[in-house]
Short mmCIF file of C-alpha atoms and ligand atoms in Angstrom, two decimals:
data_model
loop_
_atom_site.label_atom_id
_atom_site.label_comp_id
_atom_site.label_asym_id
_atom_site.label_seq_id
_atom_site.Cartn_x
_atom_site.Cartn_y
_atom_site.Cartn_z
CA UNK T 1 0.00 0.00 0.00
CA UNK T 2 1.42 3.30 -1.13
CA UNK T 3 0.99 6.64 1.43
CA UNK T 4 0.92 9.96 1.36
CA UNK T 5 4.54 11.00 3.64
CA UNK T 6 3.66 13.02 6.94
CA UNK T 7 6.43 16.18 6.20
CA UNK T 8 3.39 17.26 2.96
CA UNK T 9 1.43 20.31 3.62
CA UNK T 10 -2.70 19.90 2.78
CA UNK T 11 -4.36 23.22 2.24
CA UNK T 12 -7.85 24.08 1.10
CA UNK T 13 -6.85 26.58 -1.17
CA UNK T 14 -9.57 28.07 -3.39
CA UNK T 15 -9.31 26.69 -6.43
CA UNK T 16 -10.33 29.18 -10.32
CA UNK T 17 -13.47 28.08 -11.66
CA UNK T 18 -14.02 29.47 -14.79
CA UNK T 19 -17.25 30.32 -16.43
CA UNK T 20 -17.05 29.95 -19.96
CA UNK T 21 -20.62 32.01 -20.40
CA UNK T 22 -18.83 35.29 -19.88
CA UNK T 23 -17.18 37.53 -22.32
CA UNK T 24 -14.45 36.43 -23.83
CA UNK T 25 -12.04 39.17 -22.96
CA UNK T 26 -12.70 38.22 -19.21
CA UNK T 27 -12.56 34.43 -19.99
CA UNK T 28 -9.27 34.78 -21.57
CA UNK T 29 -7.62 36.79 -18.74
CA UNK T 30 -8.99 34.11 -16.38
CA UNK T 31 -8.13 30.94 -18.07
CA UNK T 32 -4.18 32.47 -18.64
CA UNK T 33 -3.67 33.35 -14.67
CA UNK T 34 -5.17 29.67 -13.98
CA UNK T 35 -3.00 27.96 -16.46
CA UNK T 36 0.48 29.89 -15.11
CA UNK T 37 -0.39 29.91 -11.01
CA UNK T 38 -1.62 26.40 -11.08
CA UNK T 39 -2.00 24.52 -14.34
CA UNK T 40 -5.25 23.71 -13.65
CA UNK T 41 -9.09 25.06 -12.96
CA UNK T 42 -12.31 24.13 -13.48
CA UNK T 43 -14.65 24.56 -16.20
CA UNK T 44 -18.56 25.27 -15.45
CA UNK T 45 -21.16 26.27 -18.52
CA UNK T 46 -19.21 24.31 -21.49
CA UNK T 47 -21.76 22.68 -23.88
CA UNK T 48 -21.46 19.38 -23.07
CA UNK T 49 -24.41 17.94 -22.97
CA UNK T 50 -25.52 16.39 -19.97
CA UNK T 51 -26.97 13.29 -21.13
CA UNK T 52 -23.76 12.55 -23.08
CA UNK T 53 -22.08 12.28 -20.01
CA UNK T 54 -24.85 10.51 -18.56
CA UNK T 55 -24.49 7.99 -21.24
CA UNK T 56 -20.88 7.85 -20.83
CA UNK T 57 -21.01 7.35 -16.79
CA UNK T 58 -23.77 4.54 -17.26
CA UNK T 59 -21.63 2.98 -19.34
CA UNK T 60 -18.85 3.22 -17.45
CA UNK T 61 -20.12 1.85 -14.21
CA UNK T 62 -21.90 -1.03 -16.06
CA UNK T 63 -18.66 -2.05 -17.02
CA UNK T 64 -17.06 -1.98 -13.55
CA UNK T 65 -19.86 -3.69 -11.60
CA UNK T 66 -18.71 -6.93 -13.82
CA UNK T 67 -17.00 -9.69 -12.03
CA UNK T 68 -13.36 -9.57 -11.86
CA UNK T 69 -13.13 -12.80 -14.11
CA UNK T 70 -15.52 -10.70 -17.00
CA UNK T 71 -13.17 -7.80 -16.50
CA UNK T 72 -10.34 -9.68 -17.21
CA UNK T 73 -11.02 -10.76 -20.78
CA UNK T 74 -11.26 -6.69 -21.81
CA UNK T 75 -7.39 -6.57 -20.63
CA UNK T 76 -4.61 -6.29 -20.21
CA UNK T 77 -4.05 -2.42 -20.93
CA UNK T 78 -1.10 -2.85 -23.36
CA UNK T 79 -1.91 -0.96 -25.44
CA UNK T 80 -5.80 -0.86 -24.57
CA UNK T 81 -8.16 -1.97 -22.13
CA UNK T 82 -8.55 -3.35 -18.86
CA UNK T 83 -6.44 -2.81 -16.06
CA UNK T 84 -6.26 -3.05 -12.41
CA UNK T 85 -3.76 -1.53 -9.86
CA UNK T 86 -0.52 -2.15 -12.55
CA UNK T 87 0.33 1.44 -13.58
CA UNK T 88 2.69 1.70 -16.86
CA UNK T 89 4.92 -0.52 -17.44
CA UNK T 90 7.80 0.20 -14.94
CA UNK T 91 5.99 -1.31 -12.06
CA UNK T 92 4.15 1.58 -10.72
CA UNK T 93 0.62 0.39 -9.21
CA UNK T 94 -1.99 2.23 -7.17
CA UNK T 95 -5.57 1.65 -5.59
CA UNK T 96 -8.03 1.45 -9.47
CA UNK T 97 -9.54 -0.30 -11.76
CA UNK T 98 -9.25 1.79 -15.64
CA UNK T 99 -10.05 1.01 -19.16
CA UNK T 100 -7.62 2.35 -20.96
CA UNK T 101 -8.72 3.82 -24.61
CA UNK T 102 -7.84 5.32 -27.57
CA UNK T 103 -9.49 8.13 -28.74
CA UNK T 104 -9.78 7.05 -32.44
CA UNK T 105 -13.39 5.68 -33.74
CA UNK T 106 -11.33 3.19 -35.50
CA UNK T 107 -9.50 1.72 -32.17
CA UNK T 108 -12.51 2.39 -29.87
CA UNK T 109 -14.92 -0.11 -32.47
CA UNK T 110 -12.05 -2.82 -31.85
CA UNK T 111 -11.49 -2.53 -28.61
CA UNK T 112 -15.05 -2.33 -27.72
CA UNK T 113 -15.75 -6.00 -28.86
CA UNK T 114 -13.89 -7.30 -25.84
CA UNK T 115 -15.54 -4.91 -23.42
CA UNK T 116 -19.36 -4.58 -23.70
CA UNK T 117 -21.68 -7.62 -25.09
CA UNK T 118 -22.65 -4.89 -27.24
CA UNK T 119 -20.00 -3.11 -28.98
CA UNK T 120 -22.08 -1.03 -30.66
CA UNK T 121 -23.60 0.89 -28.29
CA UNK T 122 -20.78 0.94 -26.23
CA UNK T 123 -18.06 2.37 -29.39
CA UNK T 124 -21.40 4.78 -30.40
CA UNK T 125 -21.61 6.17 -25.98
CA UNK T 126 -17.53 6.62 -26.27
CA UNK T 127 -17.65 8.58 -30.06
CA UNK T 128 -20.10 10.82 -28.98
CA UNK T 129 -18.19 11.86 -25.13
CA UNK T 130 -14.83 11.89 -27.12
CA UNK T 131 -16.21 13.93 -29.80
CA UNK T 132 -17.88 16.04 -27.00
CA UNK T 133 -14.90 16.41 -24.77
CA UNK T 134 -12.47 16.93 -27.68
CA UNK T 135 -14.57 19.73 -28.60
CA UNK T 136 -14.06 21.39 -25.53
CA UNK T 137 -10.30 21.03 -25.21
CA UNK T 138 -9.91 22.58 -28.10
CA UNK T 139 -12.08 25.78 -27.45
CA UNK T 140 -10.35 26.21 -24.39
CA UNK T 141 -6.57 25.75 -26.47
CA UNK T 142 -8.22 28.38 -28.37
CA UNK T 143 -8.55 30.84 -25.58
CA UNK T 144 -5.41 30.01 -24.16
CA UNK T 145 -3.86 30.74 -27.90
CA UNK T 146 -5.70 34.24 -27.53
CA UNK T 147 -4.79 34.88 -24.38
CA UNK T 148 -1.27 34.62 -24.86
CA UNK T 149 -1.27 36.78 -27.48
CA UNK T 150 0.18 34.26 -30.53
CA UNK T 151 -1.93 35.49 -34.23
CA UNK T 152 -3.09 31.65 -35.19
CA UNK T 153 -5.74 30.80 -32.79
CA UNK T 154 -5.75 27.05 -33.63
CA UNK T 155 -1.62 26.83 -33.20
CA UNK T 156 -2.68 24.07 -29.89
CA UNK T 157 -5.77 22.83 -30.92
CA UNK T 158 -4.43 21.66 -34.09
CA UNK T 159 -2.83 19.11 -32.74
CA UNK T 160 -6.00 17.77 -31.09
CA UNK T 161 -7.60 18.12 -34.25
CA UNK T 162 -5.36 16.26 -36.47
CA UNK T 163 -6.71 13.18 -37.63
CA UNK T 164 -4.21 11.01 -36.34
CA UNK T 165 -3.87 12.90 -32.80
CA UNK T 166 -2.62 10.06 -29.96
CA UNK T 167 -5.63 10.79 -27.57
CA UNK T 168 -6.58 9.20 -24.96
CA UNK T 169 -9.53 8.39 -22.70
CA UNK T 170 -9.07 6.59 -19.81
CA UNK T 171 -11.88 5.59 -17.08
CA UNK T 172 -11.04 5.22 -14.19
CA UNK T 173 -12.50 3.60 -10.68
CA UNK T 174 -11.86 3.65 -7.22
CA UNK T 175 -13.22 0.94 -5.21
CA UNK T 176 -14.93 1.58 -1.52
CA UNK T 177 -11.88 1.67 0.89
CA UNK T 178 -13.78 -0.58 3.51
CA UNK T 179 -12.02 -3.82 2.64
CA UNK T 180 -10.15 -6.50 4.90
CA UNK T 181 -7.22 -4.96 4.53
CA UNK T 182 -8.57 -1.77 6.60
CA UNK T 183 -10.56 -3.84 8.88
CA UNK T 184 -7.16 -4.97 9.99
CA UNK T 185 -5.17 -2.04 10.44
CA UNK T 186 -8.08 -0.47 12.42
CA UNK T 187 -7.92 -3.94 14.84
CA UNK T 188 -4.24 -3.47 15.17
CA UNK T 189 -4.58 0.57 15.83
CA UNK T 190 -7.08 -0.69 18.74
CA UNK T 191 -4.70 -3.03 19.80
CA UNK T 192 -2.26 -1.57 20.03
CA UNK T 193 -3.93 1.62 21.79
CA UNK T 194 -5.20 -1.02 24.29
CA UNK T 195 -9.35 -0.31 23.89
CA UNK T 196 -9.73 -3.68 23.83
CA UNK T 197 -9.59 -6.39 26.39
CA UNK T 198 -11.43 -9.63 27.23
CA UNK T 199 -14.73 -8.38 29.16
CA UNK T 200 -17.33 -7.14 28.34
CA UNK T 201 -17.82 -3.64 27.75
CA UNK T 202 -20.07 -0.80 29.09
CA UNK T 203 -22.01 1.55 26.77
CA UNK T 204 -19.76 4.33 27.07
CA UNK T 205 -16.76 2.46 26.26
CA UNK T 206 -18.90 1.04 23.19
CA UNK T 207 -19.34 4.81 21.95
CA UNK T 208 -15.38 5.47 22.37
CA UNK T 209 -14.74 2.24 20.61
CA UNK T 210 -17.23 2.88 17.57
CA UNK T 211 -15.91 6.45 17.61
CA UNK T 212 -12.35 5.27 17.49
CA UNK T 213 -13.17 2.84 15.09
CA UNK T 214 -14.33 6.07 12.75
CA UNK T 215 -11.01 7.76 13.72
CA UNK T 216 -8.96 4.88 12.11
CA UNK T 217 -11.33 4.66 9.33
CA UNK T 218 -10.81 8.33 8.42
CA UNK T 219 -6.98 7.79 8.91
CA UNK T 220 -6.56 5.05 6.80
CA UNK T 221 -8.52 5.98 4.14
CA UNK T 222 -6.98 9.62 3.89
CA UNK T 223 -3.57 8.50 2.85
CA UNK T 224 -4.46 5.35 0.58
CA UNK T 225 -2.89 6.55 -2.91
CA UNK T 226 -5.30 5.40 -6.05
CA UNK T 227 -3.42 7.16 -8.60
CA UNK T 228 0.68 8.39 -7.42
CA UNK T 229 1.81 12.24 -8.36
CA UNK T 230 2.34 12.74 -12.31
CA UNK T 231 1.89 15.49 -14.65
CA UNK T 232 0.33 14.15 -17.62
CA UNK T 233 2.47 14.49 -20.87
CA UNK T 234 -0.33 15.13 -23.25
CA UNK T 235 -1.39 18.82 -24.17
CA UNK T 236 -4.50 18.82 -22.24
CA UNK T 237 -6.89 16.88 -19.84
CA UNK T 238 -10.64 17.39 -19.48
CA UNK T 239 -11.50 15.19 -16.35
CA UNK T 240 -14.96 14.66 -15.06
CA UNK T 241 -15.59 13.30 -11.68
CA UNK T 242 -18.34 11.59 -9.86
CA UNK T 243 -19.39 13.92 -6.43
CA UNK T 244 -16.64 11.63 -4.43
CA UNK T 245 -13.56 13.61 -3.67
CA UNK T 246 -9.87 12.30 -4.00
CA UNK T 247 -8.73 14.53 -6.76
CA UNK T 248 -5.31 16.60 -4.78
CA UNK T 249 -3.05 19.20 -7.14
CA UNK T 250 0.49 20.07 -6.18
CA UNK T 251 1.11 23.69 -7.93
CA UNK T 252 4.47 23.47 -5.34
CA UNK T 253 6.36 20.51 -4.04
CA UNK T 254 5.44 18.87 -0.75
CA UNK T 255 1.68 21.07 -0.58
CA UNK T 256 -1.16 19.40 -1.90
CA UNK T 257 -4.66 20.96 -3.02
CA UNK T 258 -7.77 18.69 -2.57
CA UNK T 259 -10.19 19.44 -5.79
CA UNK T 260 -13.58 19.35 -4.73
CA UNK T 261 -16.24 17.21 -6.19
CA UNK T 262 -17.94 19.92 -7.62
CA UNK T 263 -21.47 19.82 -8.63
CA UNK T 264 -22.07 17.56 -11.71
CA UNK T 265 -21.78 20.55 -13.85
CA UNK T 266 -18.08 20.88 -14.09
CA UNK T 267 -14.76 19.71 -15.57
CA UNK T 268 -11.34 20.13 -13.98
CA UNK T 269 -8.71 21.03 -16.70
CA UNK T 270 -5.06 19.81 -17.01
CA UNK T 271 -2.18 21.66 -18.42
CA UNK T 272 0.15 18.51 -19.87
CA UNK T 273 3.64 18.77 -20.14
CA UNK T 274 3.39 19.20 -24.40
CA UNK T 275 1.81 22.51 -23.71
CA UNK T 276 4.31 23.69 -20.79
CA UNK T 277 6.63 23.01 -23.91
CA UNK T 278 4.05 24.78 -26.54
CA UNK T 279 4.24 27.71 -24.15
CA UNK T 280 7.89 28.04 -24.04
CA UNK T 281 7.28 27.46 -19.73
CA UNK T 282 4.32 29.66 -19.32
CA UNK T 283 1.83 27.50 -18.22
CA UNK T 284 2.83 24.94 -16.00
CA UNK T 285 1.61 21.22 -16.17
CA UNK T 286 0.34 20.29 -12.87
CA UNK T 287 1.79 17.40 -11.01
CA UNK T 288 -1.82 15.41 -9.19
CA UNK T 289 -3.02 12.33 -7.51
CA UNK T 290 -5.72 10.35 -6.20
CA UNK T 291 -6.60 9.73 -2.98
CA UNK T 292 -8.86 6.71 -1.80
CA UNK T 293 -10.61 8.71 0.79
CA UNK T 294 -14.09 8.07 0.89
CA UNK T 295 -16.29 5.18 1.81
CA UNK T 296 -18.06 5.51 -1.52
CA UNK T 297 -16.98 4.68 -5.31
CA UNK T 298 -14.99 7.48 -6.89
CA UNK T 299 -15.12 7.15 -10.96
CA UNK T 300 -13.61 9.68 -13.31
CA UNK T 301 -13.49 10.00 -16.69
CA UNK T 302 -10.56 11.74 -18.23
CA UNK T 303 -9.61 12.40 -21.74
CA UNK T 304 -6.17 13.41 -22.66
CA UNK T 305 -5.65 15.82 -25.72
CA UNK T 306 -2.35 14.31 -27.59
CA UNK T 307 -0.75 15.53 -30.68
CA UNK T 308 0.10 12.60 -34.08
CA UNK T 309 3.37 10.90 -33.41
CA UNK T 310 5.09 12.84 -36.09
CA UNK T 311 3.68 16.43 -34.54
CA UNK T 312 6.41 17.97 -34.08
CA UNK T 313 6.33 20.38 -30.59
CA UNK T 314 8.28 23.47 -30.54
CA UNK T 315 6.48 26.69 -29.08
CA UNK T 316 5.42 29.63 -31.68
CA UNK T 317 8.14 32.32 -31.98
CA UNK T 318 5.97 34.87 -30.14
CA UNK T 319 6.04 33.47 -27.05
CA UNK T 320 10.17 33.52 -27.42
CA UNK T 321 11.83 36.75 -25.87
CA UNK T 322 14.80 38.73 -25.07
CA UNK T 323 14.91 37.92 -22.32
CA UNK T 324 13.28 34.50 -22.48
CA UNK T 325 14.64 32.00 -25.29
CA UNK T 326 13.74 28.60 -26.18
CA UNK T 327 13.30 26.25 -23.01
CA UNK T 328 12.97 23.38 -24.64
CA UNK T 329 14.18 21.54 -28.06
CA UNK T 330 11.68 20.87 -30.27
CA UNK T 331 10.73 16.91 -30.22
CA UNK T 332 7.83 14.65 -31.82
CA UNK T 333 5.06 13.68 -29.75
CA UNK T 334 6.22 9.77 -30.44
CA UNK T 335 10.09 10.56 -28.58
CA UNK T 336 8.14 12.31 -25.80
CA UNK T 337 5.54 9.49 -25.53
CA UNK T 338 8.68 7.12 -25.68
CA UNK T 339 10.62 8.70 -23.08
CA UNK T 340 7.52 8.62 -20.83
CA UNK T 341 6.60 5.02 -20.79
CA UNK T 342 10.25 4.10 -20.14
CA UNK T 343 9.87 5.97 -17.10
CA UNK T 344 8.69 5.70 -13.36
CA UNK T 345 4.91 7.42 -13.37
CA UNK T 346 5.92 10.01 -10.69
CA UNK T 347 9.32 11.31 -12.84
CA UNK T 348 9.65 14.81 -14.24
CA UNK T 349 10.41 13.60 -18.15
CA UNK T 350 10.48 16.98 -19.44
CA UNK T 351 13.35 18.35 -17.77
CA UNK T 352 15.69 15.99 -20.53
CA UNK T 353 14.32 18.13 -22.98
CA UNK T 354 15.63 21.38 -22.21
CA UNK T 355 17.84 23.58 -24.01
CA UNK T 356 21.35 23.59 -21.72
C1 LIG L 1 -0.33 9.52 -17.02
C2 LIG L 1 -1.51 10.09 -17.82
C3 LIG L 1 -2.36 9.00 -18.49
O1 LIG L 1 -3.17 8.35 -17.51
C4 LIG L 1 -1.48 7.94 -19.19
C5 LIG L 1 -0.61 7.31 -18.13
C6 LIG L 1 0.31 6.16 -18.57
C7 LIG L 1 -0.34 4.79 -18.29
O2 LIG L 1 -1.10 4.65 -17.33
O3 LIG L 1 -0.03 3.87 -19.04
C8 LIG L 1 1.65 6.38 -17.82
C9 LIG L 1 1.52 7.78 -17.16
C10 LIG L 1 0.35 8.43 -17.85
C11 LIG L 1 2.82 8.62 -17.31
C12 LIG L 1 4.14 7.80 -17.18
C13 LIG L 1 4.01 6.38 -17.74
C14 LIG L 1 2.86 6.33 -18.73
C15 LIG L 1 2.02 5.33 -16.78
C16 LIG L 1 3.49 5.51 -16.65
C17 LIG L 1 4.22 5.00 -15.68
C18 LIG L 1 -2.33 6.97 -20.00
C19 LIG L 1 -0.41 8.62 -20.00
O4 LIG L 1 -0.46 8.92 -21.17
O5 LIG L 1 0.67 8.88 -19.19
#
């Protein structure tokens, strides 16, 4: 079981939620702070529609609620499909269960046969949410473009756009954290704090116990890790949650930032490590986890805007100064994809491609 270490800092720090109803002058400004202070905020009156998501979560859980042995035959995730706890492929593993897919109609239709007894239905649900989601990424990659300033307004969201873009959508689930394996590190917290002993016990010591069984519930279930710390190497991710909270951000090392579940309505947005690079450093990607810390199911389902293999990444001249030149060498998405999966999950990759 992987923890969070004592020596981090938790804060509730307010986090930007952006409405994308208001002008667009005042959207721009907002979305540019978010994406430079913290690499991340949340998105509230997009035009997803509801019942796309809907569709998508029903989905989803459907497929979850399987048996383990059902699960199974949609996996392993290399390249796509099931997967449970194994992270990557350098022995990284954390608390979830994911389907791991590719954003193209192509790969979702095959892939789909060995994860719904109708394929159909299920490639049709994951089209339309892609198509949805995709959408959305790229009006905000817009904005962003705008903001900053650069003349082409599609210089991110092309990337997205591009038939042969490497996105992703991954689905991800947290299991209830009241399993065996608690059960028994809250009898051996008792234990150990001697509460219990061989007779029987008065009412009052029955309220201490049930309230220190709580205690240790709450304990153990704050620092059980679902997903380790990463930034995510793509350009950007639109995540959408389920109301269970676990989401944390770390905008600075050691202090962490619960997200919270916010009302259905919302999406929490990722700056990936291809658009730090795209931005010459500006905005930063933001390094996350998940925390098993609830007694319910947490499910989220996150797409991951990626560029074609051959895209090649190097930031627009405008955003190159004086006094700030090139940070990075420009690279295909397919050697930055390739020095990420030969990597631990928590690394910082991009660092090896800076200019000296
Ligand atoms: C993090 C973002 C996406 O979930 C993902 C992950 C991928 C995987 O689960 O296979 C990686 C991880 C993610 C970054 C480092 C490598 C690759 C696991 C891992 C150890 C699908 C992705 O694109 O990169």
């Amino acid at each position: 079981m992987v923890l969070a270490t004592s020596s981090e800092k938790i804060r509730d720090i307010e986090l930007p939620i952006i409405d994308l109803s208001l002008e667009r002058s005042e959207v721009l400004k907002h979305i540019v702070k978010a994406s430079e202070e913290f690499g991340f905020f949340k998105v509230i009156n997009h035009k997803v529609p509801e019942f796309i998501i809907k569709r998508m979560e029903d989905e989803s859980y459907s497929f979850f609620s399987k048996t383990s042995l059902q699960k199974q035959c949609a996996g392993p995730a290399n390249p796509y499909g099931y997967g449970c706890k194994n992270i990557g492929f350098n022995g990284d593993n954390g608390e979830v269960e994911y389907l791991l897919l590719h954003a193209n109609p192509l790969s979702i239709s095959q892939t789909s046969k060995t994860i719904s007894s109708d394929p159909i239905t299920f490639s049709s649900t994951v089209d339309g949410y892609v198509a949805e989601v995709k959408e959305l990424a790229c009006e905000i990659l817009e904005l962003m473009a705008q903001g900053l300033r650069v003349p082409h307004i599609s210089v991110f969201s092309k990337f997205l756009r591009d038939l042969n873009s490497d996105s992703l959508l991954r689905l991800n689930y947290y299991p209830p954290l009241i399993t065996n394996n608690i059960h028994q590190l809250i009898i051996h917290d008792l234990l150990e704090d001697d509460i219990t002993d061989a007779s029987p016990i008065s009412s009052d010591e029955a309220r201490i116990f049930s309230k220190e069984v709580q205690t240790c519930h709450h304990r153990h279930q704050q620092c059980k890790i679902g997903f380790g710390e990463h930034t995510d190497p793509q350009i950007l991710t639109v995540l959408r949650s389920n109301d269970v909270g676990g989401l944390q951000i770390s905008p600075q090392d050691g202090l962490w930032i619960p997200v919270s579940p916010h009302p259905n309505t919302a999406f929490s947005i990722f700056v990936g490590d291809t658009l730090q690079a795209l931005t010459n450093g500006r905005f930063k990607s933001v390094r996350h986890r998940a925390i098993v810390n609830s007694c319910k199911t947490r499910m989220s389902m996150v797409y991951f805007g990626a560029p074609a293999p051959h895209a090649r990444i190097s930031c627009p001249s405008e955003l190159v100064t004086p006094h700030k030149s090139y940070l990075y060498r420009p690279f295909t998405w397919a050697e930055y994809k390739k020095a990420t999966y030969s990597r631990k999950l928590g690394d910082t990759r991009l660092q090896c491609f800076r200019v000296q």
